[in-house]
XYZ file of N, CA, C and O in Angstrom:
500
model
N -28.185 45.591 21.984
C -27.514 46.565 22.822
C -27.015 47.707 21.928
O -26.428 47.448 20.886
N -27.220 48.951 22.340
C -26.775 50.079 21.507
C -25.263 50.069 21.279
O -24.484 49.659 22.152
N -24.857 50.539 20.098
C -23.452 50.509 19.694
C -22.552 51.209 20.703
O -21.498 50.684 21.078
N -22.944 52.388 21.151
C -22.104 53.140 22.086
C -21.893 52.377 23.387
O -20.791 52.379 23.950
N -22.917 51.696 23.860
C -22.799 50.918 25.089
C -21.814 49.757 24.910
O -21.013 49.467 25.805
N -21.848 49.102 23.746
C -20.898 48.026 23.465
C -19.461 48.550 23.484
O -18.563 47.929 24.077
N -19.237 49.696 22.854
C -17.897 50.287 22.807
C -17.437 50.672 24.215
O -16.299 50.404 24.603
N -18.327 51.282 24.985
C -17.974 51.703 26.348
C -17.657 50.503 27.243
O -16.672 50.526 27.998
N -18.459 49.474 27.155
C -18.246 48.277 27.960
C -16.914 47.621 27.601
O -16.109 47.292 28.479
N -16.671 47.455 26.308
C -15.406 46.878 25.866
C -14.225 47.744 26.253
O -13.178 47.245 26.674
N -14.373 49.061 26.122
C -13.297 49.986 26.464
C -12.896 49.904 27.925
O -11.707 50.009 28.257
N -13.852 49.699 28.794
C -13.541 49.563 30.222
C -12.658 48.337 30.468
O -11.661 48.415 31.194
N -13.004 47.233 29.851
C -12.199 46.015 30.012
C -10.826 46.160 29.365
O -9.818 45.736 29.926
N -10.785 46.779 28.179
C -9.511 46.970 27.496
C -8.572 47.880 28.266
O -7.374 47.606 28.376
N -9.104 48.954 28.819
C -8.281 49.881 29.600
C -7.750 49.217 30.861
O -6.589 49.412 31.237
N -8.578 48.435 31.509
C -8.133 47.708 32.702
C -7.051 46.695 32.339
O -6.053 46.553 33.059
N -7.217 46.022 31.213
C -6.209 45.049 30.778
C -4.893 45.741 30.440
O -3.810 45.219 30.738
N -4.967 46.916 29.863
C -3.749 47.678 29.551
C -3.023 48.059 30.834
O -1.805 47.938 30.941
N -3.772 48.542 31.809
C -3.193 48.920 33.099
C -2.509 47.713 33.753
O -1.371 47.804 34.214
N -3.197 46.584 33.763
C -2.636 45.380 34.397
C -1.421 44.855 33.640
O -0.461 44.383 34.262
N -1.438 44.943 32.317
C -0.279 44.537 31.528
C 0.922 45.410 31.868
O 2.037 44.914 32.040
N 0.702 46.705 31.991
C 1.773 47.625 32.364
C 2.342 47.313 33.739
O 3.558 47.310 33.925
N 1.470 47.054 34.687
C 1.923 46.718 36.047
C 2.730 45.416 36.049
O 3.754 45.312 36.709
N 2.259 44.435 35.304
C 2.917 43.133 35.247
C 4.301 43.244 34.611
O 5.283 42.718 35.141
N 4.392 43.948 33.489
C 5.689 44.067 32.824
C 6.656 44.913 33.648
O 7.852 44.658 33.646
N 6.146 45.895 34.359
C 6.998 46.696 35.237
C 7.573 45.831 36.350
O 8.760 45.921 36.661
N 6.743 44.971 36.917
C 7.205 44.076 37.981
C 8.218 43.058 37.456
O 9.179 42.722 38.152
N 8.005 42.565 36.245
C 8.899 41.550 35.683
C 10.206 42.128 35.166
O 11.261 41.554 35.351
N 10.132 43.253 34.459
C 11.295 43.748 33.726
C 11.866 45.060 34.239
O 12.948 45.460 33.829
N 11.139 45.772 35.087
C 11.626 47.046 35.595
C 11.283 48.202 34.668
O 10.709 48.022 33.594
N 11.679 49.425 35.077
C 11.261 50.632 34.376
C 12.208 51.110 33.269
O 12.019 52.183 32.729
N 13.223 50.330 32.909
C 14.239 50.817 31.987
C 13.818 50.845 30.517
O 14.512 51.428 29.690
N 12.707 50.210 30.175
C 12.244 50.145 28.783
C 10.720 50.067 28.822
O 10.161 49.450 29.729
N 10.026 50.637 27.850
C 8.555 50.613 27.873
C 7.985 49.255 27.457
O 7.284 49.134 26.445
N 8.295 48.228 28.236
C 7.841 46.875 27.916
C 6.324 46.765 27.892
O 5.761 46.029 27.079
N 5.654 47.494 28.786
C 4.190 47.435 28.822
C 3.572 47.947 27.540
O 2.660 47.324 26.981
N 4.066 49.076 27.045
C 3.555 49.642 25.799
C 3.835 48.708 24.631
O 2.965 48.454 23.794
N 5.056 48.188 24.582
C 5.402 47.249 23.517
C 4.509 46.007 23.590
O 4.000 45.541 22.564
N 4.304 45.495 24.781
C 3.476 44.297 24.948
C 2.049 44.527 24.470
O 1.503 43.715 23.713
N 1.425 45.640 24.891
C 0.039 45.854 24.471
C -0.059 46.094 22.971
O -1.035 45.678 22.341
N 0.955 46.743 22.380
C 0.914 46.966 20.940
C 1.031 45.653 20.176
O 0.310 45.422 19.199
N 1.928 44.781 20.595
C 2.090 43.495 19.907
C 0.903 42.576 20.148
O 0.380 41.961 19.208
N 0.464 42.478 21.379
C -0.687 41.628 21.705
C -1.941 42.162 21.018
O -2.722 41.409 20.439
N -2.130 43.474 21.074
C -3.293 44.089 20.446
C -3.312 43.883 18.941
O -4.363 43.607 18.359
N -2.150 43.996 18.301
C -2.072 43.749 16.867
C -2.433 42.317 16.524
O -3.181 42.056 15.572
N -1.925 41.379 17.314
C -2.232 39.970 17.095
C -3.732 39.707 17.274
O -4.374 39.065 16.428
N -4.282 40.230 18.355
C -5.704 40.015 18.617
C -6.596 40.687 17.573
O -7.636 40.139 17.201
N -6.187 41.853 17.063
C -6.956 42.516 16.015
C -6.944 41.662 14.742
O -7.956 41.565 14.042
N -5.802 41.043 14.457
C -5.734 40.139 13.312
C -6.650 38.944 13.478
O -7.349 38.542 12.538
N -6.659 38.381 14.669
C -7.550 37.247 14.947
C -9.018 37.661 14.814
O -9.830 36.936 14.245
N -9.337 38.831 15.331
C -10.716 39.313 15.253
C -11.120 39.577 13.803
O -12.205 39.165 13.373
N -10.250 40.237 13.046
C -10.569 40.535 11.647
C -10.787 39.246 10.857
O -11.720 39.147 10.048
N -9.937 38.257 11.093
C -10.094 36.971 10.416
C -11.380 36.270 10.803
O -12.074 35.696 9.957
N -11.715 36.307 12.071
C -12.941 35.674 12.554
C -14.173 36.365 11.997
O -15.111 35.712 11.525
N -14.170 37.696 12.013
C -15.324 38.434 11.496
C -15.492 38.233 9.996
O -16.619 38.189 9.499
N -14.385 38.087 9.275
C -14.468 37.823 7.840
C -15.103 36.461 7.588
O -15.844 36.287 6.607
N -14.838 35.506 8.460
C -15.418 34.165 8.294
C -16.910 34.133 8.581
O -17.651 33.422 7.918
N -17.334 34.877 9.607
C -18.759 34.812 9.960
C -19.608 35.742 9.102
O -20.817 35.561 9.016
N -18.956 36.724 8.466
C -19.690 37.611 7.559
C -20.701 38.485 8.269
O -20.381 39.193 9.205
N -21.954 38.424 7.818
C -23.019 39.257 8.372
C -23.249 38.951 9.845
O -23.097 37.822 10.284
N -23.605 39.965 10.593
C -23.933 39.779 12.003
C -22.760 39.962 12.942
O -22.915 39.825 14.148
N -21.588 40.296 12.405
C -20.421 40.444 13.260
C -20.208 41.847 13.794
O -19.300 42.081 14.586
N -21.054 42.797 13.386
C -20.862 44.191 13.790
C -20.866 44.386 15.312
O -20.016 45.108 15.844
N -21.762 43.756 16.070
C -21.695 43.930 17.529
C -20.360 43.444 18.116
O -19.827 44.067 19.040
N -19.812 42.369 17.571
C -18.519 41.868 18.056
C -17.378 42.807 17.681
O -16.451 43.022 18.446
N -17.459 43.384 16.483
C -16.446 44.357 16.063
C -16.450 45.559 16.998
O -15.408 46.044 17.416
N -17.658 46.023 17.338
C -17.770 47.176 18.228
C -17.289 46.846 19.632
O -16.529 47.614 20.234
N -17.727 45.713 20.163
C -17.362 45.328 21.526
C -15.869 45.036 21.656
O -15.186 45.599 22.522
N -15.361 44.172 20.783
C -13.976 43.713 20.917
C -12.999 44.618 20.164
O -11.997 45.060 20.732
N -13.279 44.890 18.898
C -12.329 45.663 18.085
C -12.219 47.110 18.503
O -11.142 47.617 18.781
N -13.362 47.794 18.555
C -13.350 49.210 18.911
C -13.230 49.379 20.420
O -12.442 50.200 20.901
N -13.987 48.607 21.183
C -14.006 48.749 22.636
C -12.795 48.165 23.336
O -11.930 48.893 23.816
N -12.734 46.836 23.404
C -11.661 46.176 24.155
C -10.291 46.535 23.586
O -9.413 47.022 24.311
N -10.095 46.293 22.291
C -8.773 46.551 21.718
C -8.487 48.042 21.601
O -7.334 48.463 21.708
N -9.522 48.851 21.413
C -9.328 50.298 21.412
C -8.886 50.812 22.776
O -8.072 51.718 22.872
N -9.431 50.217 23.834
C -9.011 50.582 25.188
C -7.661 49.997 25.544
O -6.903 50.568 26.328
N -7.356 48.853 24.964
C -6.081 48.182 25.239
C -4.952 48.854 24.479
O -3.899 49.127 25.026
N -5.184 49.122 23.197
C -4.194 49.809 22.370
C -4.822 50.308 21.091
O -5.477 49.548 20.397
N -4.624 51.572 20.773
C -5.100 52.070 19.490
C -4.162 51.655 18.368
O -4.483 51.782 17.204
N -3.016 51.155 18.721
C -2.056 50.700 17.729
C -2.619 49.538 16.918
O -2.269 49.363 15.758
N -3.500 48.764 17.520
C -4.095 47.638 16.801
C -4.958 48.123 15.648
O -4.966 47.523 14.576
N -5.678 49.218 15.817
C -6.481 49.778 14.730
C -5.573 50.319 13.627
O -5.848 50.157 12.438
N -4.472 50.957 14.017
C -3.496 51.465 13.060
C -2.958 50.326 12.198
O -2.894 50.436 10.974
N -2.583 49.216 12.822
C -2.011 48.115 12.060
C -3.046 47.444 11.163
O -2.713 46.988 10.066
N -4.302 47.412 11.601
C -5.352 46.850 10.740
C -5.544 47.732 9.504
O -5.641 47.231 8.381
N -5.571 49.052 9.702
C -5.679 49.966 8.566
C -4.506 49.770 7.605
O -4.674 49.745 6.388
N -3.312 49.638 8.164
C -2.114 49.433 7.349
C -2.216 48.138 6.540
O -1.923 48.113 5.344
N -2.640 47.071 7.187
C -2.751 45.793 6.476
C -3.791 45.853 5.370
O -3.624 45.241 4.317
N -4.864 46.590 5.589
C -5.864 46.757 4.531
C -5.254 47.446 3.318
O -5.523 47.064 2.175
N -4.404 48.465 3.555
C -3.732 49.150 2.449
C -2.787 48.201 1.712
O -2.764 48.159 0.484
N -2.018 47.437 2.468
C -1.057 46.502 1.883
C -1.783 45.429 1.075
O -1.383 45.098 -0.047
N -2.857 44.882 1.619
C -3.604 43.848 0.903
C -4.242 44.372 -0.374
O -4.448 43.618 -1.312
N -4.544 45.666 -0.426
C -5.069 46.278 -1.651
C -3.949 46.585 -2.639
O -4.198 47.018 -3.755
N -2.710 46.416 -2.205
C -1.571 46.710 -3.056
C -1.103 48.150 -2.979
O -0.262 48.573 -3.760
N -1.626 48.907 -2.038
C -1.259 50.313 -1.867
C -0.033 50.443 -0.947
O -0.103 51.030 0.131
N 1.099 49.905 -1.390
C 2.309 49.899 -0.572
C 2.808 51.308 -0.267
O 3.223 51.606 0.852
N 2.789 52.171 -1.267
C 3.234 53.547 -1.069
C 2.361 54.285 -0.077
O 2.856 55.001 0.797
N 1.053 54.096 -0.214
C 0.125 54.716 0.711
C 0.344 54.187 2.129
O 0.337 54.946 3.097
N 0.581 52.879 2.229
C 0.836 52.273 3.534
C 2.102 52.798 4.176
O 2.131 53.105 5.373
N 3.159 52.920 3.386
C 4.420 53.446 3.909
C 4.250 54.898 4.357
O 4.742 55.291 5.422
N 3.531 55.666 3.562
C 3.248 57.053 3.946
C 2.440 57.117 5.232
O 2.661 57.982 6.085
N 1.496 56.185 5.379
C 0.665 56.118 6.584
C 1.520 55.802 7.815
O 1.304 56.370 8.882
N 2.480 54.899 7.652
C 3.389 54.576 8.767
C 4.150 55.823 9.204
O 4.172 56.173 10.392
N 4.785 56.490 8.238
C 5.573 57.677 8.569
C 4.698 58.789 9.144
O 5.064 59.424 10.136
N 3.541 59.023 8.521
C 2.657 60.083 9.004
C 2.156 59.785 10.415
O 2.105 60.675 11.265
N 1.828 58.523 10.679
C 1.291 58.156 11.988
C 2.355 58.198 13.077
O 2.157 58.813 14.123
N 3.482 57.543 12.822
C 4.509 57.436 13.856
C 5.237 58.766 14.037
O 5.306 59.311 15.140
N 5.758 59.302 12.943
C 6.480 60.569 13.042
C 5.523 61.709 13.387
O 5.841 62.567 14.215
N 4.344 61.697 12.774
C 3.356 62.736 13.067
C 2.934 62.740 14.523
O 2.801 63.803 15.142
N 2.732 61.558 15.099
C 2.357 61.474 16.507
C 3.469 61.990 17.405
O 3.216 62.694 18.385
N 4.708 61.630 17.077
C 5.843 62.108 17.869
C 5.965 63.629 17.770
O 6.187 64.308 18.778
N 5.812 64.174 16.567
C 5.884 65.624 16.389
C 4.722 66.333 17.086
O 4.903 67.403 17.673
N 3.536 65.741 17.020
C 2.380 66.332 17.691
C 2.572 66.326 19.204
O 2.244 67.309 19.884
N 3.113 65.246 19.741
C 3.393 65.187 21.172
C 4.414 66.260 21.549
O 4.239 66.993 22.529
N 5.472 66.391 20.753
C 6.489 67.412 20.992
C 5.874 68.804 20.943
O 6.154 69.653 21.793
N 5.007 69.047 19.970
C 4.361 70.353 19.842
C 3.474 70.644 21.050
O 3.481 71.761 21.578
N 2.717 69.653 21.483
C 1.855 69.836 22.650
C 2.648 70.118 23.913
O 2.305 71.015 24.692
N 3.726 69.363 24.114
C 4.585 69.601 25.273
C 5.234 70.972 25.212
O 5.285 71.697 26.214
N 5.723 71.345 24.045
C 6.377 72.650 23.875
C 5.402 73.787 24.154
O 5.739 74.757 24.832
N 4.186 73.659 23.625
C 3.178 74.686 23.842
C 2.848 74.816 25.320
O 2.796 75.926 25.867
N 2.645 73.697 25.976
C 2.299 73.727 27.396
C 3.445 74.272 28.238
O 3.216 75.041 29.172
N 4.662 73.922 27.894
C 5.821 74.410 28.642
C 6.053 75.911 28.428
O 6.652 76.566 29.272
N 5.573 76.432 27.296
C 5.746 77.857 26.998
C 4.757 78.731 27.769
O 4.953 79.929 27.906
N 3.689 78.117 28.271
C 2.671 78.864 29.034
C 3.171 79.009 30.465
O 3.472 78.019 31.125
N 3.266 80.264 30.941
C 3.771 80.461 32.318
C 2.815 79.969 33.370
O 1.683 79.824 33.229
């Protein structure tokens, strides 16, 4: 199966799972805290760790599973899982400073970029 098709198929399932997780947490806990976002980020990080460990064990031939589950399903469920995998790779290489910089650049940078986008859009009459 072509790589793009695997990613698209997985992404559809991941996006649907994200939507359902959000609906479920909203029903359980209410709208006062972003429980759905927190849930998908934590679950996605855990599942990305499980996938990375499994793919490391099977070695060759795991690329279709990485595309389907890692890029597709987990990418549609949460991009935070890819961020945490990148971070763990830096930490395991001993690049603690680079990892810390990546955390600040990603989290603070994303917040600043969102603020900039909102500000720009609000400035347009």
